[in-house]
């Protein structure tokens, strides 16, 4: 099934022609739980990885054997998905209670190489906003699922570009770490339904005149709707239940409030390309270490494919009441958003991560 983002509720560039200079395309990946094949673009699916090539490993020194068993994380999600809309049975309760984090892989020492977790595989034939270094048409994304790396103590992301036609025999089975530091570092295998959309730059990075014009327009809309209760803010929710409660509250209020940030600017969820949102911090410089130019987001990992503030982005084929359409991947990094930035002119220069 394809996924179709509804047209924006108003034509932003007709209202504000200066926005045309702040337009970029993004490809929403629309991940949905499934069983992707190695040749497909996917989240957490098998990779087109050459049988003879070593799998990437984390060589940083940190505890690697204590955490959540990946098999537990997947089983828990399977049980909860199957029980959506009803109470858990006593048997299901007992099963979930038995899945505690702990020293599940005591044989792993801190300095042992740890296989990285396959997070995403993206092919340029599927993802129009994906542009790789010369001739590469396949991006493979890994991370070490322990939030202990670097000064900001985050997951460690590794990118591998290659040419799909060079892969030959595919490695099977494919390694993975036995445990993850946090269950929300483990993506659920998903098939993708890529769709290209237009984004406009984050409000705080537009020129002052444009920001003022947009603020005036939004105020005018509010005046027309003076008894509006408003939708919940775009902040992430910690659980699906909190999200569902916020959605219900939003539906009880005025359903049709429009604003730039929610409806005309940035698409939610997993995507390639587009712009970065800085709604929790001031915009931070993300400059290429080679040329100094701002590095745009290559990949955005967004927990919520839609939320109370981005209801207008819910694909026509989906319901905002379906957990598999709202939080299909189960990954929660930062406060809901993690981005991998690369320089289009220097794709082999080190990438940078930013969080919101
Ligand atoms: Zn690591
Ligand atoms: Zn550069």
Coordinates of C-alpha atoms and ligand atoms in Angstrom, one line a residue:
X1 CA 0.0 0.0 0.0
X2 CA 1.3 3.5 -0.7
X3 CA 1.0 6.3 1.8
X4 CA -0.4 9.7 0.7
X5 CA 0.1 12.8 2.7
X6 CA -2.9 15.1 2.3
X7 CA -2.3 18.4 0.6
X8 CA -1.3 21.2 3.0
X9 CA -4.4 23.0 4.3
X10 CA -3.3 26.2 2.7
X11 CA -0.7 27.0 0.0
X12 CA 2.2 28.4 2.0
X13 CA 4.1 29.9 -0.9
X14 CA 0.9 31.6 -2.3
X15 CA 0.4 33.2 1.1
X16 CA 4.1 34.0 1.6
X17 CA 6.0 34.1 -1.7
X18 CA 9.3 34.6 0.1
X19 CA 9.0 31.1 1.5
X20 CA 9.9 29.8 -2.0
X21 CA 13.6 30.4 -1.0
X22 CA 13.1 28.2 2.1
X23 CA 11.7 25.1 0.4
X24 CA 13.3 21.7 0.3
X25 CA 11.9 18.3 -0.5
X26 CA 12.0 15.4 2.0
X27 CA 11.1 11.8 1.5
X28 CA 8.8 10.5 4.3
X29 CA 9.7 6.8 4.8
X30 CA 6.4 5.8 6.3
X31 CA 7.8 2.7 8.1
X32 CA 5.2 0.1 9.0
X33 CA 5.8 -3.2 10.9
X34 CA 6.5 -6.0 8.4
X35 CA 9.0 -8.5 7.1
X36 CA 11.2 -6.7 4.6
X37 CA 13.6 -8.6 2.3
X38 CA 17.3 -8.0 2.0
X39 CA 16.9 -6.3 -1.4
X40 CA 14.3 -3.8 -0.1
X41 CA 14.6 -0.5 1.6
X42 CA 13.7 -1.1 5.2
X43 CA 14.0 -0.2 8.8
X44 CA 15.7 -3.0 10.8
X45 CA 15.4 -5.5 8.0
X46 CA 18.1 -7.8 6.6
X47 CA 20.8 -5.9 4.7
X48 CA 22.3 -6.3 1.3
X49 CA 25.6 -7.1 3.1
X50 CA 28.3 -9.0 1.3
X51 CA 28.9 -12.4 2.7
X52 CA 32.7 -11.9 2.7
X53 CA 32.7 -8.5 4.5
X54 CA 33.1 -8.1 8.2
X55 CA 30.0 -6.8 10.0
X56 CA 30.6 -3.4 11.6
X57 CA 31.3 -3.5 15.4
X58 CA 31.5 -1.1 18.3
X59 CA 35.0 -1.0 19.7
X60 CA 34.4 1.6 22.4
X61 CA 35.0 0.4 25.9
X62 CA 31.6 0.3 27.8
X63 CA 29.4 -2.2 29.4
X64 CA 27.9 -4.4 26.6
X65 CA 26.3 -7.3 28.3
X66 CA 23.7 -5.7 30.5
X67 CA 20.4 -4.4 29.2
X68 CA 17.3 -5.6 27.5
X69 CA 17.4 -8.8 25.4
X70 CA 16.5 -7.9 21.9
X71 CA 14.4 -11.0 21.7
X72 CA 12.4 -9.7 24.8
X73 CA 11.9 -6.3 23.2
X74 CA 10.5 -7.8 20.1
X75 CA 8.3 -10.3 22.0
X76 CA 6.9 -7.6 24.3
X77 CA 6.0 -5.4 21.3
X78 CA 4.3 -8.4 19.6
X79 CA 2.3 -9.2 22.7
X80 CA 1.3 -5.5 23.2
X81 CA 0.3 -5.1 19.5
X82 CA -1.8 -8.3 19.6
X83 CA -3.5 -7.0 22.8
X84 CA -4.3 -3.5 21.4
X85 CA -7.8 -2.5 22.4
X86 CA -8.2 -5.1 25.1
X87 CA -6.8 -6.0 28.6
X88 CA -3.7 -8.2 28.8
X89 CA -4.5 -11.8 29.8
X90 CA -2.9 -13.1 33.1
X91 CA -0.6 -15.2 30.9
X92 CA 0.5 -12.2 28.9
X93 CA 1.1 -10.3 32.2
X94 CA 3.3 -13.1 33.5
X95 CA 5.2 -13.2 30.2
X96 CA 5.9 -9.4 30.2
X97 CA 6.8 -9.4 33.9
X98 CA 9.4 -12.0 33.1
X99 CA 11.2 -9.7 30.7
X100 CA 13.4 -7.6 32.9
X101 CA 16.7 -5.9 31.9
X102 CA 19.7 -7.4 33.4
X103 CA 23.1 -9.0 32.8
X104 CA 21.8 -11.2 30.0
X105 CA 25.2 -11.5 28.2
X106 CA 27.8 -11.9 30.9
X107 CA 30.3 -13.3 28.5
X108 CA 30.7 -9.8 26.9
X109 CA 33.6 -7.7 28.3
X110 CA 33.6 -3.9 28.1
X111 CA 36.4 -4.0 25.4
X112 CA 34.9 -6.8 23.3
X113 CA 33.9 -5.8 19.8
X114 CA 30.1 -5.7 19.7
X115 CA 28.1 -6.2 16.4
X116 CA 26.2 -3.1 15.6
X117 CA 22.4 -3.1 15.2
X118 CA 21.2 -2.8 11.6
X119 CA 18.8 0.2 11.7
X120 CA 17.9 1.1 8.2
X121 CA 18.7 0.3 4.6
X122 CA 17.8 2.9 2.0
X123 CA 18.1 2.7 -1.8
X124 CA 18.2 5.7 -4.0
X125 CA 15.7 4.0 -6.4
X126 CA 13.2 4.1 -3.5
X127 CA 14.1 7.3 -1.7
X128 CA 14.3 10.2 -4.2
X129 CA 15.9 12.6 -1.6
X130 CA 18.8 10.2 -0.9
X131 CA 22.0 11.2 -2.6
X132 CA 25.1 9.3 -2.0
X133 CA 28.8 9.8 -2.8
X134 CA 29.8 9.0 -6.4
X135 CA 28.0 6.0 -7.8
X136 CA 26.6 4.7 -4.5
X137 CA 22.9 3.9 -4.5
X138 CA 22.5 2.1 -1.1
X139 CA 22.9 3.5 2.4
X140 CA 23.1 1.2 5.4
X141 CA 22.6 2.7 8.8
X142 CA 23.8 1.0 12.0
X143 CA 24.0 2.0 15.6
X144 CA 25.4 0.7 18.9
X145 CA 22.3 0.6 21.1
X146 CA 24.0 1.9 24.3
X147 CA 23.8 5.6 25.1
X148 CA 27.3 6.0 26.3
X149 CA 29.3 7.3 23.3
X150 CA 31.0 10.7 22.9
X151 CA 30.7 13.8 25.1
X152 CA 26.9 13.7 24.8
X153 CA 26.6 10.1 25.7
X154 CA 24.5 9.0 22.8
X155 CA 24.1 6.0 20.6
X156 CA 26.9 5.7 18.1
X157 CA 25.7 5.9 14.5
X158 CA 27.7 4.3 11.6
X159 CA 26.8 4.9 7.9
X160 CA 27.9 2.7 5.0
X161 CA 27.4 3.6 1.4
X162 CA 27.8 1.0 -1.3
X163 CA 26.6 0.0 -4.8
X164 CA 23.9 -2.6 -4.7
X165 CA 25.1 -4.3 -7.8
X166 CA 28.5 -4.9 -6.2
X167 CA 27.1 -6.9 -3.2
X168 CA 27.0 -10.4 -4.7
X169 CA 26.2 -13.2 -2.1
X170 CA 24.4 -11.8 0.9
X171 CA 25.6 -12.5 4.5
X172 CA 23.3 -14.9 6.4
X173 CA 22.6 -15.0 9.2
X174 CA 23.4 -11.4 10.1
X175 CA 24.9 -10.5 13.5
X176 CA 23.3 -8.3 16.1
X177 CA 24.1 -7.4 19.7
X178 CA 22.3 -9.6 22.2
X179 CA 21.2 -6.7 24.4
X180 CA 20.4 -3.0 24.1
X181 CA 21.0 -0.4 26.8
X182 CA 17.4 0.8 26.4
X183 CA 14.5 -0.9 24.7
X184 CA 13.7 2.3 22.8
X185 CA 17.1 2.0 21.0
X186 CA 15.7 -1.2 19.2
X187 CA 13.8 -0.6 16.0
X188 CA 11.0 -2.9 15.0
X189 CA 11.4 -4.4 11.5
X190 CA 9.4 -2.3 9.1
X191 CA 8.7 -2.1 5.4
X192 CA 8.8 1.4 3.9
X193 CA 6.4 3.3 1.7
X194 CA 8.5 6.3 0.7
X195 CA 6.7 9.5 -0.4
X196 CA 8.2 12.8 -1.4
X197 CA 6.8 15.9 0.2
X198 CA 7.7 19.6 0.3
X199 CA 9.0 21.2 3.5
X200 CA 9.6 24.8 4.5
X201 CA 12.4 25.8 6.8
X202 CA 12.0 25.9 10.6
X203 CA 10.2 29.2 11.6
X204 CA 13.1 30.5 13.8
X205 CA 15.5 30.3 10.9
X206 CA 13.4 32.4 8.5
X207 CA 14.1 36.1 8.1
X208 CA 12.5 38.4 10.7
X209 CA 10.0 40.0 8.1
X210 CA 8.8 36.6 7.1
X211 CA 8.5 35.4 10.7
X212 CA 6.4 38.5 11.5
X213 CA 4.2 38.0 8.5
X214 CA 3.5 34.4 9.5
X215 CA 2.8 35.4 13.1
X216 CA 0.3 38.1 11.9
X217 CA -1.4 35.6 9.7
X218 CA -1.6 33.0 12.5
X219 CA -3.1 35.6 14.9
X220 CA -5.7 36.5 12.3
X221 CA -6.7 32.9 12.1
X222 CA -7.0 32.7 15.9
X223 CA -9.2 35.8 16.0
X224 CA -11.6 34.1 13.5
X225 CA -11.7 31.1 15.9
X226 CA -11.8 32.9 19.2
X227 CA -13.3 30.2 21.4
X228 CA -10.9 27.6 20.2
X229 CA -9.6 25.2 22.8
X230 CA -6.6 24.4 20.6
X231 CA -4.7 21.2 19.9
X232 CA -2.0 19.8 22.2
X233 CA 1.5 21.0 21.6
X234 CA 3.9 19.0 19.5
X235 CA 6.0 17.7 22.4
X236 CA 6.6 14.0 22.4
X237 CA 4.6 11.7 24.7
X238 CA 6.4 9.0 26.6
X239 CA 3.8 6.3 25.9
X240 CA 1.2 5.5 23.4
X241 CA -1.5 5.9 26.1
X242 CA -0.4 9.5 26.8
X243 CA -0.4 10.1 23.0
X244 CA -3.9 8.7 22.7
X245 CA -5.2 10.8 25.6
X246 CA -3.8 13.9 24.0
X247 CA -5.4 13.0 20.7
X248 CA -8.7 12.5 22.3
X249 CA -8.4 15.9 24.0
X250 CA -7.5 17.5 20.7
X251 CA -10.5 16.0 18.9
X252 CA -12.8 17.4 21.6
X253 CA -11.6 20.8 20.8
X254 CA -11.5 22.7 17.5
X255 CA -10.2 20.3 14.9
X256 CA -9.1 22.7 12.2
X257 CA -6.6 25.0 13.6
X258 CA -3.8 25.7 11.2
X259 CA -0.3 27.0 11.9
X260 CA 3.0 27.3 10.1
X261 CA 5.0 25.0 12.4
X262 CA 2.4 22.2 12.6
X263 CA 1.0 22.2 9.1
X264 CA 3.2 24.1 6.6
X265 CA 6.8 23.5 7.7
X266 CA 8.2 20.1 8.7
X267 CA 6.8 16.6 8.2
X268 CA 6.9 14.3 11.3
X269 CA 8.4 10.9 11.6
X270 CA 11.2 9.0 9.8
X271 CA 12.4 10.9 6.7
X272 CA 15.3 11.6 4.4
X273 CA 16.3 15.1 3.5
X274 CA 14.2 18.2 4.4
X275 CA 14.9 20.5 7.2
X276 CA 15.7 20.2 10.9
X277 CA 13.3 21.4 13.7
X278 CA 14.7 23.2 16.6
X279 CA 11.6 23.4 18.8
X280 CA 13.3 22.4 22.0
X281 CA 16.6 24.3 21.7
X282 CA 17.7 27.3 19.8
X283 CA 19.0 26.4 16.3
X284 CA 22.5 25.0 16.7
X285 CA 25.2 25.2 14.1
X286 CA 25.8 21.9 12.3
X287 CA 28.8 22.7 10.1
X288 CA 30.7 20.5 7.8
X289 CA 34.2 19.9 9.2
X290 CA 35.7 20.3 5.6
X291 CA 33.9 23.3 4.1
X292 CA 32.1 24.9 7.0
X293 CA 28.7 24.9 5.3
X294 CA 25.6 23.9 7.3
X295 CA 25.0 20.2 7.0
X296 CA 21.3 19.4 6.3
X297 CA 19.7 16.3 7.9
X298 CA 20.4 13.2 5.8
X299 CA 18.1 11.0 8.0
X300 CA 15.6 12.0 10.7
X301 CA 14.5 9.4 13.2
X302 CA 11.2 10.7 14.6
X303 CA 9.3 8.6 17.1
X304 CA 5.9 9.9 16.1
X305 CA 4.7 9.6 12.6
X306 CA 1.9 11.9 13.6
X307 CA 1.0 13.7 16.8
X308 CA -1.6 16.1 18.0
X309 CA 0.2 19.0 16.4
X310 CA 0.7 17.3 13.1
X311 CA -2.6 15.7 12.4
X312 CA -2.7 17.2 8.9
X313 CA 0.3 15.0 8.0
X314 CA -1.5 11.7 8.7
X315 CA -1.5 9.7 5.5
X316 CA -4.9 9.2 3.8
X317 CA -4.5 5.5 4.2
X318 CA -3.9 5.6 8.0
X319 CA -5.8 6.2 11.2
X320 CA -4.3 8.4 14.0
X321 CA -5.8 5.8 16.4
X322 CA -3.6 3.0 15.0
X323 CA -0.4 2.5 17.1
X324 CA 1.3 0.9 14.1
X325 CA 0.8 4.1 12.2
X326 CA 1.7 6.5 15.0
X327 CA 4.8 4.8 16.5
X328 CA 5.6 2.0 14.1
X329 CA 9.3 1.6 14.9
X330 CA 9.4 1.9 18.7
X331 CA 12.6 4.0 18.7
X332 CA 12.7 7.0 21.0
X333 CA 16.0 9.0 21.0
X334 CA 16.6 12.4 22.5
X335 CA 13.1 13.8 23.2
X336 CA 11.6 12.1 20.2
X337 CA 13.9 13.2 17.4
X338 CA 17.4 12.3 16.3
X339 CA 19.0 13.5 13.1
X340 CA 22.1 12.4 11.2
X341 CA 23.6 15.3 9.3
X342 CA 26.0 15.0 6.4
X343 CA 27.5 17.5 3.9
X344 CA 26.2 17.0 0.4
X345 CA 29.6 18.2 -1.0
X346 CA 31.6 16.0 1.4
X347 CA 29.6 12.8 2.0
X348 CA 32.6 11.0 3.3
X349 CA 33.3 13.7 6.0
X350 CA 32.3 12.7 9.5
X351 CA 28.5 13.0 10.1
X352 CA 27.0 14.8 13.1
X353 CA 24.0 13.8 15.3
X354 CA 21.5 16.3 16.6
X355 CA 18.6 15.7 19.0
X356 CA 15.4 17.4 19.9
Ligands
LIG1 ZN1 29.1 1.0 21.7
LIG2 ZN1 31.4 20.1 3.2

